[in-house]
Short mmCIF file of C-alpha atoms and ligand atoms in Angstrom, two decimals:
data_model
loop_
_atom_site.label_atom_id
_atom_site.label_comp_id
_atom_site.label_asym_id
_atom_site.label_seq_id
_atom_site.Cartn_x
_atom_site.Cartn_y
_atom_site.Cartn_z
CA MET A 1 19.93 101.05 96.17
CA LEU A 2 22.25 103.41 97.75
CA HIS A 3 22.69 106.70 95.34
CA THR A 4 26.29 107.84 95.70
CA VAL A 5 27.62 111.07 93.81
CA SER A 6 28.02 111.02 90.18
CA GLY A 7 31.92 111.24 90.92
CA PHE A 8 32.20 108.20 92.04
CA ASP A 9 31.88 106.66 88.53
CA ARG A 10 34.89 109.10 87.52
CA ILE A 11 37.56 108.87 90.25
CA GLY A 12 40.44 107.08 89.95
CA GLU A 13 43.37 105.88 92.51
CA GLU A 14 47.17 106.06 92.91
CA ASN A 15 48.02 102.53 91.60
CA ALA A 16 51.49 102.78 93.80
CA PHE A 17 49.51 101.46 96.84
CA ALA A 18 48.22 98.64 94.56
CA VAL A 19 51.77 97.51 93.39
CA LEU A 20 52.69 97.87 97.01
CA ALA A 21 50.34 95.53 98.41
CA LYS A 22 50.62 93.15 95.44
CA ALA A 23 54.63 93.05 96.45
CA ASN A 24 53.80 92.55 99.79
CA LYS A 25 52.04 89.51 99.49
CA LEU A 26 54.54 87.83 97.35
CA ALA A 27 57.33 88.73 99.76
CA GLU A 28 55.30 87.09 102.23
CA GLN A 29 54.84 83.82 100.14
CA GLY A 30 58.40 84.13 100.64
CA ARG A 31 59.73 85.93 96.96
CA ASP A 32 62.63 88.07 97.45
CA ILE A 33 61.07 91.50 96.33
CA ILE A 34 62.84 94.85 95.43
CA ASN A 35 60.60 97.74 95.54
CA LEU A 36 61.31 100.63 93.46
CA GLY A 37 58.18 101.26 92.84
CA ILE A 38 56.58 103.35 96.31
CA GLY A 39 57.86 106.91 96.70
CA GLN A 40 58.69 107.40 100.04
CA PRO A 41 62.71 107.38 101.32
CA ASP A 42 63.90 104.22 103.03
CA PHE A 43 65.38 106.55 105.91
CA PRO A 44 64.06 106.60 109.14
CA THR A 45 62.70 110.01 110.50
CA PRO A 46 65.41 112.02 111.80
CA ASP A 47 65.98 111.15 116.12
CA HIS A 48 65.42 114.84 116.71
CA ILE A 49 61.93 115.20 115.10
CA VAL A 50 60.98 111.89 116.86
CA GLU A 51 62.14 112.70 120.31
CA ALA A 52 60.38 115.74 119.80
CA ALA A 53 57.14 114.13 118.89
CA VAL A 54 57.41 111.78 121.93
CA LYS A 55 58.01 115.19 124.34
CA ALA A 56 54.80 116.73 123.13
CA LEU A 57 52.73 113.62 123.87
CA ARG A 58 54.53 113.06 127.25
CA ASP A 59 54.45 116.91 128.08
CA GLY A 60 50.52 116.59 127.63
CA HIS A 61 49.66 117.75 124.14
CA HIS A 62 47.25 115.65 123.94
CA GLY A 63 44.18 117.61 123.14
CA TYR A 64 42.21 119.55 119.93
CA THR A 65 44.81 122.22 118.14
CA PRO A 66 43.61 125.09 116.72
CA ALA A 67 41.91 123.70 112.92
CA THR A 68 44.93 125.85 111.44
CA GLY A 69 47.35 124.47 113.04
CA ILE A 70 49.60 125.38 116.22
CA THR A 71 51.21 128.85 116.22
CA PRO A 72 54.56 128.23 116.29
CA LEU A 73 54.37 125.53 113.42
CA ARG A 74 52.60 127.80 111.46
CA GLU A 75 55.59 130.97 111.88
CA ALA A 76 58.33 128.23 111.55
CA ILE A 77 56.74 127.19 108.39
CA ALA A 78 55.69 130.78 107.05
CA ASN A 79 60.03 132.09 108.42
CA ASP A 80 60.79 129.24 105.87
CA ILE A 81 58.74 130.13 102.61
CA GLN A 82 59.73 133.61 103.15
CA MET A 83 63.71 132.29 103.90
CA ARG A 84 63.27 130.24 100.30
CA THR A 85 61.57 132.49 98.34
CA GLY A 86 62.57 136.56 99.65
CA VAL A 87 58.64 137.28 99.81
CA ALA A 88 57.59 138.30 102.79
CA THR A 89 54.71 135.60 104.67
CA ASP A 90 52.53 135.81 107.22
CA ALA A 91 51.61 132.54 109.33
CA GLY A 92 48.45 133.51 108.95
CA ASN A 93 48.06 132.43 105.74
CA VAL A 94 49.51 129.04 106.14
CA LEU A 95 47.44 125.62 107.23
CA VAL A 96 48.80 122.39 108.76
CA VAL A 97 47.50 119.49 107.47
CA PRO A 98 47.48 116.26 107.53
CA GLY A 99 49.83 115.14 104.37
CA GLY A 100 50.86 116.81 101.07
CA LYS A 101 47.96 115.13 99.71
CA VAL A 102 45.40 116.91 101.32
CA THR A 103 46.47 120.37 100.03
CA MET A 104 45.48 119.10 96.31
CA TYR A 105 42.28 118.12 97.46
CA LEU A 106 41.00 121.19 99.28
CA ALA A 107 42.09 123.07 96.54
CA ILE A 108 40.56 120.56 93.36
CA VAL A 109 37.00 120.34 95.66
CA MET A 110 37.41 124.15 95.80
CA PHE A 111 37.67 125.15 92.81
CA GLY A 112 36.00 121.84 90.63
CA GLU A 113 32.53 122.00 89.22
CA PRO A 114 30.88 120.52 85.71
CA GLY A 115 31.63 123.39 83.35
CA VAL A 116 35.22 124.15 84.19
CA GLU A 117 38.64 123.35 83.15
CA ILE A 118 41.88 122.41 85.48
CA ILE A 119 44.57 121.83 83.43
CA TYR A 120 47.31 119.42 85.41
CA PRO A 121 50.54 118.04 83.91
CA ASP A 122 50.63 114.70 81.77
CA PRO A 123 52.24 112.10 82.98
CA GLY A 124 51.71 113.26 86.42
CA PHE A 125 50.97 112.80 89.88
CA PRO A 126 47.65 110.56 89.60
CA ILE A 127 45.45 112.22 92.31
CA TYR A 128 45.38 114.92 90.51
CA ARG A 129 43.16 113.82 87.23
CA SER A 130 41.34 111.67 90.13
CA MET A 131 40.11 114.66 92.29
CA ILE A 132 39.06 116.73 88.90
CA GLU A 133 37.29 113.96 87.68
CA PHE A 134 35.33 113.63 90.94
CA THR A 135 34.22 117.05 91.18
CA GLY A 136 33.25 117.16 87.78
CA ALA A 137 35.08 119.61 86.27
CA THR A 138 36.93 118.93 82.99
CA PRO A 139 40.22 117.58 83.03
CA VAL A 140 42.98 119.04 80.79
CA PRO A 141 46.33 117.62 80.38
CA LEU A 142 49.27 119.62 79.87
CA PRO A 143 51.77 117.62 78.04
CA ILE A 144 55.11 117.12 79.89
CA ARG A 145 57.67 115.45 77.27
CA GLU A 146 61.65 113.83 77.55
CA GLU A 147 62.16 116.35 74.77
CA ASN A 148 61.56 119.07 77.13
CA GLY A 149 63.77 117.20 79.49
CA PHE A 150 60.00 116.54 81.58
CA ALA A 151 60.05 120.46 82.67
CA PHE A 152 56.40 122.24 82.33
CA SER A 153 56.90 124.35 78.90
CA PRO A 154 55.20 127.79 79.31
CA ASP A 155 53.88 127.63 75.53
CA ASP A 156 51.84 124.74 75.77
CA LEU A 157 50.28 126.21 79.17
CA GLU A 158 49.10 129.15 77.67
CA GLY A 159 48.10 127.28 74.71
CA LEU A 160 45.48 125.57 77.24
CA LEU A 161 44.38 128.65 78.92
CA SER A 162 40.81 129.45 78.62
CA ASP A 163 37.92 131.71 80.31
CA LYS A 164 36.95 128.05 81.45
CA THR A 165 40.16 127.48 83.27
CA ARG A 166 39.77 127.74 87.17
CA LEU A 167 42.75 126.47 88.38
CA VAL A 168 46.46 125.39 86.92
CA ILE A 169 48.60 122.47 88.69
CA ILE A 170 52.21 122.71 88.04
CA ASN A 171 54.46 120.12 89.81
CA SER A 172 58.53 120.96 89.68
CA PRO A 173 60.16 118.46 90.45
CA ALA A 174 58.02 116.38 89.69
CA ASN A 175 56.66 112.91 90.32
CA PRO A 176 56.88 110.59 87.96
CA THR A 177 59.17 112.05 86.00
CA GLY A 178 61.92 113.51 88.14
CA GLY A 179 61.74 116.52 85.75
CA VAL A 180 62.99 120.03 87.69
CA THR A 181 61.53 123.32 85.12
CA PRO A 182 64.63 125.59 84.91
CA PRO A 183 64.04 129.12 86.33
CA GLU A 184 63.57 130.73 83.59
CA ASP A 185 60.41 128.84 82.19
CA VAL A 186 59.59 129.13 86.35
CA ALA A 187 59.56 133.11 85.84
CA LYS A 188 57.55 132.82 81.86
CA LEU A 189 55.10 130.18 83.70
CA ALA A 190 54.87 132.98 86.70
CA LYS A 191 54.23 135.79 84.24
CA ILE A 192 51.62 134.23 81.88
CA LEU A 193 49.50 132.97 85.56
CA ALA A 194 49.71 136.43 86.60
CA ASN A 195 48.47 138.06 83.53
CA ARG A 196 45.14 135.86 84.72
CA PRO A 197 44.26 137.05 87.96
CA ASP A 198 41.07 135.51 87.60
CA ILE A 199 43.05 131.92 87.70
CA ALA A 200 43.91 129.78 91.05
CA VAL A 201 47.43 128.28 90.63
CA MET A 202 48.45 125.40 93.04
CA SER A 203 51.94 124.72 93.15
CA ASP A 204 52.82 121.52 94.01
CA GLU A 205 56.39 121.81 95.85
CA ILE A 206 56.86 118.74 97.61
CA TYR A 207 60.25 117.67 96.25
CA GLY A 208 61.40 121.30 96.19
CA ARG A 209 64.34 120.31 98.42
CA MET A 210 65.09 117.88 96.46
CA THR A 211 67.10 119.23 93.16
CA TYR A 212 71.02 117.62 91.25
CA ASP A 213 73.76 118.89 89.39
CA GLY A 214 73.41 122.04 91.53
CA LEU A 215 69.78 122.86 90.09
CA GLN A 216 68.14 124.83 91.73
CA HIS A 217 64.22 124.60 92.42
CA VAL A 218 62.65 128.01 91.92
CA SER A 219 59.74 128.15 93.68
CA LEU A 220 56.61 129.92 92.61
CA GLY A 221 56.28 131.53 95.93
CA SER A 222 58.99 133.63 95.30
CA PHE A 223 56.99 135.94 92.93
CA PRO A 224 54.99 138.47 94.70
CA GLU A 225 52.59 139.37 91.69
CA LEU A 226 51.05 135.31 91.86
CA ARG A 227 50.51 135.14 95.62
CA ASP A 228 46.94 136.78 95.25
CA GLN A 229 46.22 133.38 93.27
CA LEU A 230 48.86 131.20 94.44
CA ILE A 231 48.28 127.96 96.49
CA LEU A 232 52.03 126.43 97.59
CA LEU A 233 51.63 122.61 98.08
CA ASP A 234 54.41 121.55 100.70
CA GLY A 235 55.02 118.80 103.31
CA PHE A 236 57.87 116.89 105.00
CA SER A 237 56.78 113.36 104.47
CA LYS A 238 59.43 113.21 101.67
CA THR A 239 62.09 115.83 103.06
CA TYR A 240 62.17 114.37 106.59
CA ALA A 241 61.38 110.76 105.70
CA MET A 242 57.80 111.51 107.48
CA THR A 243 55.46 109.50 105.14
CA GLY A 244 53.73 108.04 107.95
CA TRP A 245 53.03 111.02 109.51
CA ARG A 246 50.55 112.27 107.70
CA LEU A 247 51.79 116.33 108.11
CA GLY A 248 52.28 118.66 105.39
CA TRP A 249 51.10 122.57 104.66
CA SER A 250 49.75 125.05 102.46
CA LEU A 251 49.72 128.51 101.64
CA TRP A 252 46.59 130.25 100.62
CA PRO A 253 45.95 133.70 99.24
CA ASP A 254 43.72 135.60 102.02
CA ALA A 255 41.24 135.19 99.26
CA LEU A 256 40.93 131.58 99.38
CA PHE A 257 42.57 131.24 103.69
CA ASP A 258 39.24 131.28 105.22
CA LYS A 259 37.40 128.85 102.45
CA ALA A 260 40.61 126.37 102.85
CA ARG A 261 40.04 126.55 107.19
CA LYS A 262 36.29 126.00 106.95
CA LEU A 263 37.41 122.26 104.84
CA ALA A 264 39.60 122.04 107.48
CA VAL A 265 37.17 122.00 110.48
CA ASN A 266 34.79 119.78 108.30
CA ALA A 267 36.74 117.01 107.66
CA TRP A 268 39.79 116.99 110.45
CA SER A 269 39.26 118.98 113.18
CA CYS A 270 43.15 119.69 113.30
CA VAL A 271 46.17 117.57 112.68
CA ASN A 272 47.95 115.40 114.99
CA ALA A 273 48.89 117.54 117.80
CA SER A 274 52.23 115.47 118.74
CA ALA A 275 53.06 115.53 114.52
CA GLN A 276 53.41 119.37 115.10
CA TYR A 277 55.69 119.37 117.27
CA ALA A 278 57.70 117.45 115.41
CA GLY A 279 57.47 119.54 111.91
CA ILE A 280 58.63 122.10 114.62
CA ALA A 281 61.69 120.31 115.31
CA ALA A 282 61.80 119.70 111.50
CA LEU A 283 61.90 122.83 110.11
CA THR A 284 64.24 124.82 113.09
CA GLY A 285 66.07 122.40 113.78
CA PRO A 286 69.48 120.84 112.47
CA GLN A 287 68.97 120.22 108.26
CA ASP A 288 72.36 117.26 108.04
CA ALA A 289 69.99 114.32 108.52
CA SER A 290 68.37 115.44 105.37
CA GLU A 291 71.29 116.55 103.30
CA ALA A 292 72.63 113.69 103.69
CA MET A 293 69.74 111.82 102.32
CA VAL A 294 69.42 114.17 99.38
CA ALA A 295 73.06 113.22 98.84
CA ALA A 296 72.48 109.51 99.34
CA PHE A 297 69.59 110.14 96.74
CA ASP A 298 72.16 111.48 94.35
CA ASP A 299 74.95 108.57 94.40
CA ARG A 300 72.04 106.42 93.75
CA ARG A 301 70.70 108.63 90.87
CA LYS A 302 73.90 108.22 89.05
CA ALA A 303 74.15 104.55 88.70
CA VAL A 304 70.78 103.60 88.10
CA VAL A 305 70.56 106.13 85.01
CA GLU A 306 73.41 104.52 84.18
CA ALA A 307 72.21 100.85 84.60
CA LEU A 308 69.05 101.48 82.96
CA ASN A 309 70.42 103.16 80.33
CA ALA A 310 73.11 99.96 79.82
CA LEU A 311 69.71 97.61 79.59
CA PRO A 312 68.74 96.70 75.99
CA GLY A 313 65.86 99.18 74.45
CA VAL A 314 66.40 101.56 77.60
CA SER A 315 66.89 104.94 77.52
CA CYS A 316 67.06 106.92 80.32
CA ALA A 317 67.49 111.15 81.07
CA THR A 318 68.86 111.96 83.76
CA PRO A 319 66.35 113.36 86.66
CA LYS A 320 66.79 116.82 87.89
CA GLY A 321 65.18 116.24 90.93
CA ALA A 322 62.85 114.30 93.47
CA PHE A 323 63.73 110.35 93.74
CA TYR A 324 62.29 108.94 90.41
CA ALA A 325 64.01 107.98 87.22
CA PHE A 326 61.19 107.70 84.20
CA PRO A 327 62.98 105.81 81.27
CA ASN A 328 61.70 105.37 77.86
CA ILE A 329 61.10 101.24 77.20
CA LYS A 330 59.52 102.17 73.45
CA GLU A 331 62.39 100.44 71.67
CA THR A 332 62.38 96.88 74.14
CA GLY A 333 58.79 96.96 72.51
CA TRP A 334 57.05 96.02 75.51
CA LYS A 335 54.05 98.74 76.95
CA ALA A 336 54.91 99.67 80.25
CA LYS A 337 51.98 98.22 82.14
CA PRO A 338 52.59 94.25 81.09
CA LEU A 339 56.49 95.19 81.44
CA ALA A 340 56.05 96.40 84.96
CA ASP A 341 53.47 93.29 85.74
CA LYS A 342 55.25 90.53 84.47
CA LEU A 343 58.82 92.03 85.85
CA LEU A 344 56.99 91.71 89.05
CA GLN A 345 56.32 88.27 88.60
CA GLU A 346 58.93 86.95 87.21
CA THR A 347 61.84 89.08 88.47
CA GLY A 348 60.08 90.18 91.81
CA VAL A 349 60.83 93.94 90.49
CA ALA A 350 58.38 96.35 91.58
CA LEU A 351 58.00 99.49 89.62
CA ILE A 352 55.14 101.40 87.85
CA GLY A 353 54.08 101.66 84.60
CA GLY A 354 53.89 105.12 82.93
CA PRO A 355 50.11 105.06 82.52
CA ASP A 356 48.86 105.22 85.67
CA PHE A 357 50.65 109.17 85.98
CA GLY A 358 48.14 109.83 82.26
CA ILE A 359 48.03 108.90 78.53
CA LEU A 360 51.28 110.31 77.75
CA GLY A 361 53.51 107.85 80.42
CA GLU A 362 53.04 105.10 77.36
CA GLY A 363 56.06 103.94 76.80
CA TYR A 364 57.95 104.39 80.19
CA VAL A 365 57.69 103.39 83.23
CA ARG A 366 58.87 104.71 86.97
CA VAL A 367 61.75 103.76 89.18
CA SER A 368 62.14 105.29 92.41
CA TYR A 369 65.38 104.68 93.59
CA ALA A 370 64.05 105.45 97.42
CA ALA A 371 66.33 102.05 97.69
CA ALA A 372 69.61 100.80 99.31
CA LYS A 373 72.52 101.05 96.33
CA ASP A 374 72.77 97.36 95.95
CA ARG A 375 69.58 96.59 95.63
CA ILE A 376 68.87 98.92 93.24
CA LEU A 377 71.54 97.50 91.70
CA GLU A 378 70.42 94.19 91.98
CA ALA A 379 67.05 95.08 90.54
CA MET A 380 69.22 96.29 86.96
CA GLU A 381 70.53 93.26 86.52
CA ARG A 382 67.73 91.43 87.05
CA MET A 383 65.92 93.37 84.36
CA ASP A 384 68.66 93.03 82.27
CA ASP A 385 68.56 89.42 82.00
CA PHE A 386 64.82 89.35 81.86
CA LEU A 387 64.78 91.87 78.95
CA ARG A 388 67.51 89.70 77.40
CA LYS A 389 64.99 86.69 77.26
CA SER A 390 62.18 88.06 76.72
CA GLU A 391 64.24 89.78 73.76
CA ALA A 392 65.41 86.64 72.51
CA ALA A 393 61.53 84.38 72.70
N1 PLP B 401 52.61 115.04 95.59
C1 PLP B 401 53.03 114.64 94.54
C2 PLP B 401 54.24 115.59 93.22
C3 PLP B 401 53.71 113.58 95.26
O1 PLP B 401 54.60 112.55 94.67
C4 PLP B 401 53.19 113.12 96.80
C5 PLP B 401 53.44 111.67 97.36
O2 PLP B 401 53.90 111.01 96.48
C6 PLP B 401 52.32 113.93 97.29
C7 PLP B 401 52.30 115.29 96.86
C8 PLP B 401 51.47 113.51 98.68
O3 PLP B 401 52.72 113.76 99.50
P1 PLP B 401 51.63 112.77 101.02
O4 PLP B 401 52.43 112.09 100.89
O5 PLP B 401 52.34 113.59 102.28
O6 PLP B 401 50.78 112.85 101.01
#
């Protein structure tokens, strides 16, 4: 009998990957599957970024790099953060990591242990809760409500802070809801959190460049008074269609940077060298491909919201960011996960049940509109047909 740590009794997963595997299996069997389950752009990585990685390999960048990342990439990231936040940012606080997810792993491992509390959004990215549970810390869900435009409520957050709170996780624009916390609420969050300098804040801003209807994402990094407790999570996966490259970054306060660096040295030594050169090209090169991608998401967003609202029993708030819609399905009479399962089996449409993002996700499903518009509309037709028949049944 092997005795692994007790965290494995509690650790979770990301069901989007399980749904992807199921959908792929059905596709291999010849079924026509429309995958609105997985959260990744359906665009290729822009050419100039791919070429920068190829060139790096041809130029002989085959070895280890510093654990913290190559200097020109860290500088490009620091410049980018400074440009977006207007707050002076030192490349010495930037850690290059293998993907966006890694920063949440580092932050939660750094603060989680039995007896402490970590506040996280529900519904929210499933790995937050999973990793909190793994460390033995108490997960404290912060409700994210449709009535509040799926934004973070500063009042709700304030009510949850306790003397046991060590880390607060914020995510805007948000997965799975597409909610964007408005600038005035971001400012209130910053004020509340800055009043508790003993609490660390991890702000997951991986969708920060994907907002619509002229709404501007305001980074928590824009508040200098928060910088000594703020961990910023960002990366290349979504903005530059680079999910498979595994490249992300985080910004750490002085007091935490070396701890993060040590975890990096212990776990992965450094990030793939050629991918880091690709990252420089992404941040410092032309942004038109990335902007065109956001424009395409915007177009699909409008189409998907209109189509979802026309489905029987479904109502869908207009998402303001990321590439997810989070329609309310309560009036269909279906529970979310059985509906998602049946839709995949019977209509070939893959989406994710809201409860995979937390208890408050019941009554909703997540629809990723990072798929071709005609396929999205075809999926909506199949859903319409299914819901009308199942309603009649
Ligand atoms: N944070 C959020 C909110 C996400 O939705 C995702 C991916 O879906 C990540 C982080 C992780 O990004 P990456 O694929 O770069 O690890």
